[in-house]
Amino acid sequence: LIPAQNICASDKYHPNLQNMGDELGINTDIDNKKVSLWADIIVLAIKPQALKPVLEEIKPAINDKKLVISIAAGVTTALIEDELARGSKVIRVMPNIAVTVSEGAAAICAGKNANEEDLKYAAGIFDSVGSSIITSEKNMDAVTGLSGSGPAFIFPIIEAMADGAVHEGLDRENALKLATQTVLGAAQLMMTTKKHPGELKDMVTSPGGTTIRGLQKLEENKVRFAFMDAVITSARRSKELGK
């Protein structure tokens, strides 16, 4: 999508830069302002708590021709626009950790000065490492709770399923392998068939069989409620971070 020689990463922590430069073949620098002057597109891949000092640092380098893409959770485009020069084009993105294996899920929204071309460009970047949707900013906190935090909710499920199999005598390595493939396969089945998850669940569930007994136990322990509550709680925390 973008040649390595056209990418420059900036980080105050020198070992990070050394590793990125060596592994990816990209340019590196410790000066955020210098990198922002050089770049047409600036990606703010930093924690929300660390965002304001970086915005102050790069502000002199930003104009209405440059595109700023932020992946800082909970931070609105308006907040970033207010910190930068008037007319700054800002795109907000909520990706997740699965971008590291090109299976990420990302939601993208535009600030008041960004246009359709800017949105398409941002979507192209994140579609190259998974899939993306374009949405309105009012939905971004919900997205953060769902796909941003979501992988962390799935990992304990995989571990717990494997633990159940280990309890029943299966070795740990094979239990984890099967649990992981089960989750991957279920997701792929939904993506391929586009069937509702309830319909696919019913396809696996025979009257009086093993699966319905397991589902009964999940309902007994309010597992679906727990997942809903986890997403809602994470989304509300995202709103708090944006204040």
Short mmCIF file of C-alpha atoms in Angstrom, two decimals, residues 142 145-146 227-237:
data_model
loop_
_atom_site.label_atom_id
_atom_site.label_comp_id
_atom_site.label_asym_id
_atom_site.label_seq_id
_atom_site.Cartn_x
_atom_site.Cartn_y
_atom_site.Cartn_z
CA ALA A 142 -19.61 1.50 21.18
CA GLY A 145 -16.22 -1.58 23.60
CA LEU A 146 -17.02 -4.11 20.88
CA PHE A 227 -20.53 -10.26 27.45
CA MET A 228 -23.12 -7.55 26.83
CA ASP A 229 -22.16 -5.89 30.10
CA ALA A 230 -18.44 -6.08 29.26
CA VAL A 231 -18.98 -4.27 25.95
CA ILE A 232 -21.24 -1.64 27.56
CA THR A 233 -18.79 -1.04 30.42
CA SER A 234 -15.84 -0.68 28.04
CA ALA A 235 -17.82 1.70 25.82
CA ARG A 236 -18.67 3.89 28.80
CA ARG A 237 -15.03 3.97 29.85
#
